[in-house]
């Protein structure tokens, strides 16, 4: 599954790093950005849920017409758990997913349906041949067009799917090479101190749920905007 969109000509496009249930923080950050839901759009690099305070709010966010997300490994664990995979359920709970089991059945099923609809990748075309890609962890084989074709044809190998959801190679090695077929690839998954660019891959996961910050990136002018986590802000306040 892949979602293909055209660049927004009516307003601004923003992308946000791993939210992990920090939806209140995201709301504050969107206010700072003067986000306008009537014309702007927001893209999530996935891992919207688990560990943070307000994971169940994901259902409300995913119904907004201006909010588009790719699937993260945490959404995949939730899907596998909800489909009855006991090992996935244990792994999910051990990774901050107990909120899901506490939900009423109707909401659990709504999460399953909403997460199963999440594409593995989003492509935003600028109409002049330029593309921005969004995927949770990384683009397999540094080949965007092959990823898109594999998703469209249903022929993506499991190893490539795992790379898209789980790989940390690029963040660990510092350099993983240029991804062909896109001007810029937006990812998350491996927390960085600040939004970090490896070749044409920009990692927007700045560890909001680990006391870091939540980061927005504007696709129109490449401006970044970050908000420290509330816990971190409180600590600073007490120290002064
Ligand atoms: Mn992840």
PDB file of C-alpha atoms and ligand atoms in Angstrom:
ATOM      1  CA  UNK A   1       0.000   0.000   0.000  1.00  0.00           C
ATOM      2  CA  UNK A   2       1.227   3.435  -0.953  1.00  0.00           C
ATOM      3  CA  UNK A   3      -0.473   6.824  -0.885  1.00  0.00           C
ATOM      4  CA  UNK A   4       0.394   9.183  -3.765  1.00  0.00           C
ATOM      5  CA  UNK A   5      -0.458  12.859  -3.453  1.00  0.00           C
ATOM      6  CA  UNK A   6       0.317  16.089  -5.263  1.00  0.00           C
ATOM      7  CA  UNK A   7       2.081  18.953  -3.537  1.00  0.00           C
ATOM      8  CA  UNK A   8      -0.269  21.229  -1.659  1.00  0.00           C
ATOM      9  CA  UNK A   9      -0.781  24.453  -3.612  1.00  0.00           C
ATOM     10  CA  UNK A  10      -3.446  25.872  -1.275  1.00  0.00           C
ATOM     11  CA  UNK A  11      -1.466  25.827   1.946  1.00  0.00           C
ATOM     12  CA  UNK A  12       1.560  24.363   3.675  1.00  0.00           C
ATOM     13  CA  UNK A  13       2.600  20.744   4.130  1.00  0.00           C
ATOM     14  CA  UNK A  14       4.205  19.706   7.398  1.00  0.00           C
ATOM     15  CA  UNK A  15       5.728  16.430   8.563  1.00  0.00           C
ATOM     16  CA  UNK A  16       6.067  15.377  12.191  1.00  0.00           C
ATOM     17  CA  UNK A  17       8.469  12.874  13.781  1.00  0.00           C
ATOM     18  CA  UNK A  18       7.491   9.904  15.964  1.00  0.00           C
ATOM     19  CA  UNK A  19       4.571  11.028  18.167  1.00  0.00           C
ATOM     20  CA  UNK A  20       4.281   7.969  20.465  1.00  0.00           C
ATOM     21  CA  UNK A  21       1.103   9.196  22.143  1.00  0.00           C
ATOM     22  CA  UNK A  22       2.327  12.775  22.683  1.00  0.00           C
ATOM     23  CA  UNK A  23      -0.706  14.233  20.924  1.00  0.00           C
ATOM     24  CA  UNK A  24      -1.141  17.128  23.385  1.00  0.00           C
ATOM     25  CA  UNK A  25       2.385  18.213  22.592  1.00  0.00           C
ATOM     26  CA  UNK A  26       1.603  17.881  18.885  1.00  0.00           C
ATOM     27  CA  UNK A  27      -1.444  20.135  19.304  1.00  0.00           C
ATOM     28  CA  UNK A  28       0.696  22.799  20.978  1.00  0.00           C
ATOM     29  CA  UNK A  29       3.322  22.497  18.257  1.00  0.00           C
ATOM     30  CA  UNK A  30       0.712  22.921  15.510  1.00  0.00           C
ATOM     31  CA  UNK A  31      -0.529  26.077  17.249  1.00  0.00           C
ATOM     32  CA  UNK A  32       3.047  27.411  17.258  1.00  0.00           C
ATOM     33  CA  UNK A  33       3.216  26.660  13.523  1.00  0.00           C
ATOM     34  CA  UNK A  34      -0.111  28.452  12.920  1.00  0.00           C
ATOM     35  CA  UNK A  35      -1.300  25.229  11.276  1.00  0.00           C
ATOM     36  CA  UNK A  36      -4.489  25.844   9.296  1.00  0.00           C
ATOM     37  CA  UNK A  37      -6.586  22.669   8.953  1.00  0.00           C
ATOM     38  CA  UNK A  38      -8.673  24.190   6.157  1.00  0.00           C
ATOM     39  CA  UNK A  39      -5.694  24.255   3.765  1.00  0.00           C
ATOM     40  CA  UNK A  40      -2.554  22.800   5.414  1.00  0.00           C
ATOM     41  CA  UNK A  41      -1.690  19.098   5.684  1.00  0.00           C
ATOM     42  CA  UNK A  42       0.242  17.098   8.262  1.00  0.00           C
ATOM     43  CA  UNK A  43       2.230  13.947   7.479  1.00  0.00           C
ATOM     44  CA  UNK A  44       3.315  11.495  10.174  1.00  0.00           C
ATOM     45  CA  UNK A  45       6.369   9.250   9.740  1.00  0.00           C
ATOM     46  CA  UNK A  46       4.590   6.580  11.828  1.00  0.00           C
ATOM     47  CA  UNK A  47       4.880   5.340  15.433  1.00  0.00           C
ATOM     48  CA  UNK A  48       1.975   7.520  16.488  1.00  0.00           C
ATOM     49  CA  UNK A  49       1.228   5.268  19.449  1.00  0.00           C
ATOM     50  CA  UNK A  50       2.766   3.470  22.471  1.00  0.00           C
ATOM     51  CA  UNK A  51       4.809   4.642  25.471  1.00  0.00           C
ATOM     52  CA  UNK A  52       3.237   8.133  25.640  1.00  0.00           C
ATOM     53  CA  UNK A  53       0.241   9.388  27.602  1.00  0.00           C
ATOM     54  CA  UNK A  54      -2.446   9.641  24.972  1.00  0.00           C
ATOM     55  CA  UNK A  55      -2.112   6.846  22.415  1.00  0.00           C
ATOM     56  CA  UNK A  56      -5.876   6.270  22.108  1.00  0.00           C
ATOM     57  CA  UNK A  57      -6.234   9.775  20.649  1.00  0.00           C
ATOM     58  CA  UNK A  58      -4.734   8.356  17.447  1.00  0.00           C
ATOM     59  CA  UNK A  59      -8.240   7.313  16.318  1.00  0.00           C
ATOM     60  CA  UNK A  60      -9.461  10.900  16.365  1.00  0.00           C
ATOM     61  CA  UNK A  61      -6.374  12.203  14.550  1.00  0.00           C
ATOM     62  CA  UNK A  62      -6.585   9.576  11.814  1.00  0.00           C
ATOM     63  CA  UNK A  63     -10.112  10.688  10.939  1.00  0.00           C
ATOM     64  CA  UNK A  64      -8.931  14.213  10.091  1.00  0.00           C
ATOM     65  CA  UNK A  65      -8.846  14.763   6.319  1.00  0.00           C
ATOM     66  CA  UNK A  66      -5.624  16.815   6.594  1.00  0.00           C
ATOM     67  CA  UNK A  67      -3.701  14.133   8.545  1.00  0.00           C
ATOM     68  CA  UNK A  68      -1.806  11.449   6.590  1.00  0.00           C
ATOM     69  CA  UNK A  69       0.406   8.838   8.224  1.00  0.00           C
ATOM     70  CA  UNK A  70       2.594   5.952   7.165  1.00  0.00           C
ATOM     71  CA  UNK A  71       2.644   2.756   9.183  1.00  0.00           C
ATOM     72  CA  UNK A  72       5.360   2.440  11.825  1.00  0.00           C
ATOM     73  CA  UNK A  73       6.642  -0.733  13.441  1.00  0.00           C
ATOM     74  CA  UNK A  74       4.502   0.110  16.509  1.00  0.00           C
ATOM     75  CA  UNK A  75       1.310   0.251  14.432  1.00  0.00           C
ATOM     76  CA  UNK A  76       2.376  -3.050  12.838  1.00  0.00           C
ATOM     77  CA  UNK A  77       2.880  -4.648  16.268  1.00  0.00           C
ATOM     78  CA  UNK A  78      -0.591  -3.406  17.263  1.00  0.00           C
ATOM     79  CA  UNK A  79      -2.105  -4.930  14.104  1.00  0.00           C
ATOM     80  CA  UNK A  80      -0.369  -8.267  14.668  1.00  0.00           C
ATOM     81  CA  UNK A  81      -1.434  -8.270  18.320  1.00  0.00           C
ATOM     82  CA  UNK A  82      -5.064  -7.474  17.454  1.00  0.00           C
ATOM     83  CA  UNK A  83      -5.074 -10.250  14.840  1.00  0.00           C
ATOM     84  CA  UNK A  84      -4.284 -12.735  17.606  1.00  0.00           C
ATOM     85  CA  UNK A  85      -0.506 -13.134  17.345  1.00  0.00           C
ATOM     86  CA  UNK A  86       0.364 -13.794  21.008  1.00  0.00           C
ATOM     87  CA  UNK A  87       4.095 -13.141  20.577  1.00  0.00           C
ATOM     88  CA  UNK A  88       3.312  -9.801  18.951  1.00  0.00           C
ATOM     89  CA  UNK A  89       0.939  -9.008  21.827  1.00  0.00           C
ATOM     90  CA  UNK A  90       3.685  -9.625  24.398  1.00  0.00           C
ATOM     91  CA  UNK A  91       6.204  -7.646  22.374  1.00  0.00           C
ATOM     92  CA  UNK A  92       3.711  -4.827  21.925  1.00  0.00           C
ATOM     93  CA  UNK A  93       2.915  -4.647  25.653  1.00  0.00           C
ATOM     94  CA  UNK A  94       6.633  -4.713  26.459  1.00  0.00           C
ATOM     95  CA  UNK A  95       7.077  -1.750  24.103  1.00  0.00           C
ATOM     96  CA  UNK A  96       4.436   0.521  25.615  1.00  0.00           C
ATOM     97  CA  UNK A  97       1.346  -1.008  24.022  1.00  0.00           C
ATOM     98  CA  UNK A  98      -0.727  -1.937  27.108  1.00  0.00           C
ATOM     99  CA  UNK A  99      -3.102   1.003  26.424  1.00  0.00           C
ATOM    100  CA  UNK A 100      -4.537  -1.011  23.532  1.00  0.00           C
ATOM    101  CA  UNK A 101      -5.597  -3.957  25.697  1.00  0.00           C
ATOM    102  CA  UNK A 102      -7.304  -1.527  28.101  1.00  0.00           C
ATOM    103  CA  UNK A 103      -9.579  -0.142  25.360  1.00  0.00           C
ATOM    104  CA  UNK A 104     -13.194  -1.283  24.893  1.00  0.00           C
ATOM    105  CA  UNK A 105     -13.553  -3.863  22.117  1.00  0.00           C
ATOM    106  CA  UNK A 106     -15.153  -1.432  19.676  1.00  0.00           C
ATOM    107  CA  UNK A 107     -12.207   0.937  19.965  1.00  0.00           C
ATOM    108  CA  UNK A 108      -9.693  -1.911  19.628  1.00  0.00           C
ATOM    109  CA  UNK A 109     -11.400  -2.966  16.402  1.00  0.00           C
ATOM    110  CA  UNK A 110     -11.429   0.650  15.222  1.00  0.00           C
ATOM    111  CA  UNK A 111      -7.663   0.772  15.821  1.00  0.00           C
ATOM    112  CA  UNK A 112      -7.181  -2.441  13.855  1.00  0.00           C
ATOM    113  CA  UNK A 113      -9.151  -1.083  10.902  1.00  0.00           C
ATOM    114  CA  UNK A 114      -7.433   2.318  11.006  1.00  0.00           C
ATOM    115  CA  UNK A 115      -3.914   0.843  11.278  1.00  0.00           C
ATOM    116  CA  UNK A 116      -4.566  -1.707   8.514  1.00  0.00           C
ATOM    117  CA  UNK A 117      -5.431   1.203   6.209  1.00  0.00           C
ATOM    118  CA  UNK A 118      -2.068   2.893   6.846  1.00  0.00           C
ATOM    119  CA  UNK A 119       0.204   2.810   3.794  1.00  0.00           C
ATOM    120  CA  UNK A 120       3.849   1.751   4.122  1.00  0.00           C
ATOM    121  CA  UNK A 121       4.892   4.791   2.111  1.00  0.00           C
ATOM    122  CA  UNK A 122       3.597   8.190   1.007  1.00  0.00           C
ATOM    123  CA  UNK A 123       4.843   9.982  -2.094  1.00  0.00           C
ATOM    124  CA  UNK A 124       4.261  13.708  -2.601  1.00  0.00           C
ATOM    125  CA  UNK A 125       4.911  14.865  -6.174  1.00  0.00           C
ATOM    126  CA  UNK A 126       5.609  18.497  -7.008  1.00  0.00           C
ATOM    127  CA  UNK A 127       4.312  18.271 -10.578  1.00  0.00           C
ATOM    128  CA  UNK A 128       7.751  19.003 -12.048  1.00  0.00           C
ATOM    129  CA  UNK A 129       9.272  15.571 -11.520  1.00  0.00           C
ATOM    130  CA  UNK A 130      10.403  16.188  -7.955  1.00  0.00           C
ATOM    131  CA  UNK A 131       9.155  13.886  -5.211  1.00  0.00           C
ATOM    132  CA  UNK A 132       9.289  13.759  -1.436  1.00  0.00           C
ATOM    133  CA  UNK A 133       8.917  10.309   0.111  1.00  0.00           C
ATOM    134  CA  UNK A 134       7.761   9.330   3.585  1.00  0.00           C
ATOM    135  CA  UNK A 135       8.481   5.940   5.137  1.00  0.00           C
ATOM    136  CA  UNK A 136       8.894   4.949   8.796  1.00  0.00           C
ATOM    137  CA  UNK A 137      12.430   3.548   8.993  1.00  0.00           C
ATOM    138  CA  UNK A 138      14.211   3.458   5.633  1.00  0.00           C
ATOM    139  CA  UNK A 139      13.911   2.834   1.902  1.00  0.00           C
ATOM    140  CA  UNK A 140      15.080  -0.683   0.981  1.00  0.00           C
ATOM    141  CA  UNK A 141      18.057  -0.789  -1.419  1.00  0.00           C
ATOM    142  CA  UNK A 142      18.037   3.046  -1.629  1.00  0.00           C
ATOM    143  CA  UNK A 143      15.567   2.637  -4.516  1.00  0.00           C
ATOM    144  CA  UNK A 144      12.309   4.557  -4.062  1.00  0.00           C
ATOM    145  CA  UNK A 145      10.843   3.535  -7.415  1.00  0.00           C
ATOM    146  CA  UNK A 146      11.390  -0.154  -6.599  1.00  0.00           C
ATOM    147  CA  UNK A 147       9.666   0.315  -3.228  1.00  0.00           C
ATOM    148  CA  UNK A 148       6.703   2.034  -4.899  1.00  0.00           C
ATOM    149  CA  UNK A 149       6.465  -0.655  -7.589  1.00  0.00           C
ATOM    150  CA  UNK A 150       6.673  -3.447  -5.006  1.00  0.00           C
ATOM    151  CA  UNK A 151       3.903  -1.859  -2.946  1.00  0.00           C
ATOM    152  CA  UNK A 152       1.698  -1.217  -5.972  1.00  0.00           C
ATOM    153  CA  UNK A 153       2.155  -4.718  -7.416  1.00  0.00           C
ATOM    154  CA  UNK A 154       2.005  -6.501  -4.081  1.00  0.00           C
ATOM    155  CA  UNK A 155       5.416  -8.024  -4.816  1.00  0.00           C
ATOM    156  CA  UNK A 156       7.483  -6.303  -2.111  1.00  0.00           C
ATOM    157  CA  UNK A 157       9.726  -8.943  -0.481  1.00  0.00           C
ATOM    158  CA  UNK A 158       9.339  -9.424   3.295  1.00  0.00           C
ATOM    159  CA  UNK A 159      12.941  -8.285   3.815  1.00  0.00           C
ATOM    160  CA  UNK A 160      12.174  -4.963   2.106  1.00  0.00           C
ATOM    161  CA  UNK A 161       9.009  -4.529   4.129  1.00  0.00           C
ATOM    162  CA  UNK A 162      11.033  -5.128   7.290  1.00  0.00           C
ATOM    163  CA  UNK A 163      13.580  -2.523   6.191  1.00  0.00           C
ATOM    164  CA  UNK A 164      10.793   0.005   5.655  1.00  0.00           C
ATOM    165  CA  UNK A 165       9.402  -0.620   9.144  1.00  0.00           C
ATOM    166  CA  UNK A 166      12.401  -1.563  11.284  1.00  0.00           C
ATOM    167  CA  UNK A 167      15.844  -0.705   9.855  1.00  0.00           C
ATOM    168  CA  UNK A 168      18.253   1.373  11.936  1.00  0.00           C
ATOM    169  CA  UNK A 169      21.270   0.836   9.679  1.00  0.00           C
ATOM    170  CA  UNK A 170      21.409   4.354   8.282  1.00  0.00           C
ATOM    171  CA  UNK A 171      21.156   6.052  11.664  1.00  0.00           C
ATOM    172  CA  UNK A 172      23.746   3.682  13.149  1.00  0.00           C
ATOM    173  CA  UNK A 173      26.246   3.980  10.313  1.00  0.00           C
ATOM    174  CA  UNK A 174      25.830   7.696   9.830  1.00  0.00           C
ATOM    175  CA  UNK A 175      25.845   7.338   6.064  1.00  0.00           C
ATOM    176  CA  UNK A 176      23.746   4.954   4.035  1.00  0.00           C
ATOM    177  CA  UNK A 177      23.933   6.513   0.571  1.00  0.00           C
ATOM    178  CA  UNK A 178      21.552   8.580  -1.496  1.00  0.00           C
ATOM    179  CA  UNK A 179      18.040   7.216  -2.072  1.00  0.00           C
ATOM    180  CA  UNK A 180      17.299   7.407  -5.792  1.00  0.00           C
ATOM    181  CA  UNK A 181      13.902   8.482  -7.100  1.00  0.00           C
ATOM    182  CA  UNK A 182      13.205  11.118  -4.443  1.00  0.00           C
ATOM    183  CA  UNK A 183      14.523  14.585  -3.771  1.00  0.00           C
ATOM    184  CA  UNK A 184      14.060  14.005  -0.065  1.00  0.00           C
ATOM    185  CA  UNK A 185      12.998  11.041   2.069  1.00  0.00           C
ATOM    186  CA  UNK A 186      11.429  11.693   5.474  1.00  0.00           C
ATOM    187  CA  UNK A 187      11.837   8.986   8.113  1.00  0.00           C
ATOM    188  CA  UNK A 188      11.683   8.498  11.884  1.00  0.00           C
ATOM    189  CA  UNK A 189      12.200   5.394  14.049  1.00  0.00           C
ATOM    190  CA  UNK A 190      15.683   6.050  15.493  1.00  0.00           C
ATOM    191  CA  UNK A 191      15.730   9.013  17.912  1.00  0.00           C
ATOM    192  CA  UNK A 192      18.198  11.820  17.229  1.00  0.00           C
ATOM    193  CA  UNK A 193      19.035  14.880  19.321  1.00  0.00           C
ATOM    194  CA  UNK A 194      17.781  17.083  16.488  1.00  0.00           C
ATOM    195  CA  UNK A 195      16.355  16.415  13.042  1.00  0.00           C
ATOM    196  CA  UNK A 196      19.303  14.823  11.264  1.00  0.00           C
ATOM    197  CA  UNK A 197      20.009  14.552   7.569  1.00  0.00           C
ATOM    198  CA  UNK A 198      21.902  11.562   6.139  1.00  0.00           C
ATOM    199  CA  UNK A 199      22.411  12.261   2.425  1.00  0.00           C
ATOM    200  CA  UNK A 200      18.868  12.953   1.155  1.00  0.00           C
ATOM    201  CA  UNK A 201      17.209  11.191   4.092  1.00  0.00           C
ATOM    202  CA  UNK A 202      15.921  13.379   6.929  1.00  0.00           C
ATOM    203  CA  UNK A 203      15.214  11.682  10.261  1.00  0.00           C
ATOM    204  CA  UNK A 204      12.546  13.628  12.187  1.00  0.00           C
ATOM    205  CA  UNK A 205      12.405  11.404  15.298  1.00  0.00           C
ATOM    206  CA  UNK A 206      13.700  13.647  18.061  1.00  0.00           C
ATOM    207  CA  UNK A 207      12.623  11.451  20.974  1.00  0.00           C
ATOM    208  CA  UNK A 208       9.530  13.333  22.188  1.00  0.00           C
ATOM    209  CA  UNK A 209       8.462  10.432  24.402  1.00  0.00           C
ATOM    210  CA  UNK A 210      11.961  10.033  25.852  1.00  0.00           C
ATOM    211  CA  UNK A 211      12.137  13.607  27.191  1.00  0.00           C
ATOM    212  CA  UNK A 212      13.542  14.948  23.937  1.00  0.00           C
ATOM    213  CA  UNK A 213      11.409  17.071  21.672  1.00  0.00           C
ATOM    214  CA  UNK A 214       8.753  16.786  18.990  1.00  0.00           C
ATOM    215  CA  UNK A 215       9.785  18.147  15.596  1.00  0.00           C
ATOM    216  CA  UNK A 216       7.787  19.541  12.689  1.00  0.00           C
ATOM    217  CA  UNK A 217       9.328  20.025   9.259  1.00  0.00           C
ATOM    218  CA  UNK A 218       7.764  22.211   6.572  1.00  0.00           C
ATOM    219  CA  UNK A 219       7.891  20.626   3.108  1.00  0.00           C
ATOM    220  CA  UNK A 220       7.392  24.005   1.412  1.00  0.00           C
ATOM    221  CA  UNK A 221      10.380  25.888   2.804  1.00  0.00           C
ATOM    222  CA  UNK A 222      12.286  23.151   4.741  1.00  0.00           C
ATOM    223  CA  UNK A 223      11.924  25.059   8.032  1.00  0.00           C
ATOM    224  CA  UNK A 224      12.003  23.034  11.281  1.00  0.00           C
ATOM    225  CA  UNK A 225      10.057  23.745  14.431  1.00  0.00           C
ATOM    226  CA  UNK A 226      10.509  21.822  17.689  1.00  0.00           C
ATOM    227  CA  UNK A 227       8.879  21.732  21.092  1.00  0.00           C
ATOM    228  CA  UNK A 228      10.602  20.162  24.123  1.00  0.00           C
ATOM    229  CA  UNK A 229       8.589  17.494  25.900  1.00  0.00           C
ATOM    230  CA  UNK A 230       6.445  18.686  28.793  1.00  0.00           C
ATOM    231  CA  UNK A 231       8.453  16.621  31.268  1.00  0.00           C
ATOM    232  CA  UNK A 232      11.656  18.257  30.108  1.00  0.00           C
ATOM    233  CA  UNK A 233      10.090  21.722  30.326  1.00  0.00           C
ATOM    234  CA  UNK A 234       8.948  21.028  33.886  1.00  0.00           C
ATOM    235  CA  UNK A 235      12.443  19.885  34.903  1.00  0.00           C
ATOM    236  CA  UNK A 236      13.952  23.076  33.524  1.00  0.00           C
ATOM    237  CA  UNK A 237      11.382  25.145  35.352  1.00  0.00           C
ATOM    238  CA  UNK A 238      12.209  23.440  38.665  1.00  0.00           C
ATOM    239  CA  UNK A 239      15.931  23.849  38.178  1.00  0.00           C
ATOM    240  CA  UNK A 240      15.761  27.612  37.706  1.00  0.00           C
TER     241      UNK A 240
HETATM  242 MN1  LIG B   1       9.757   2.877  15.098  1.00  0.00          MN
END
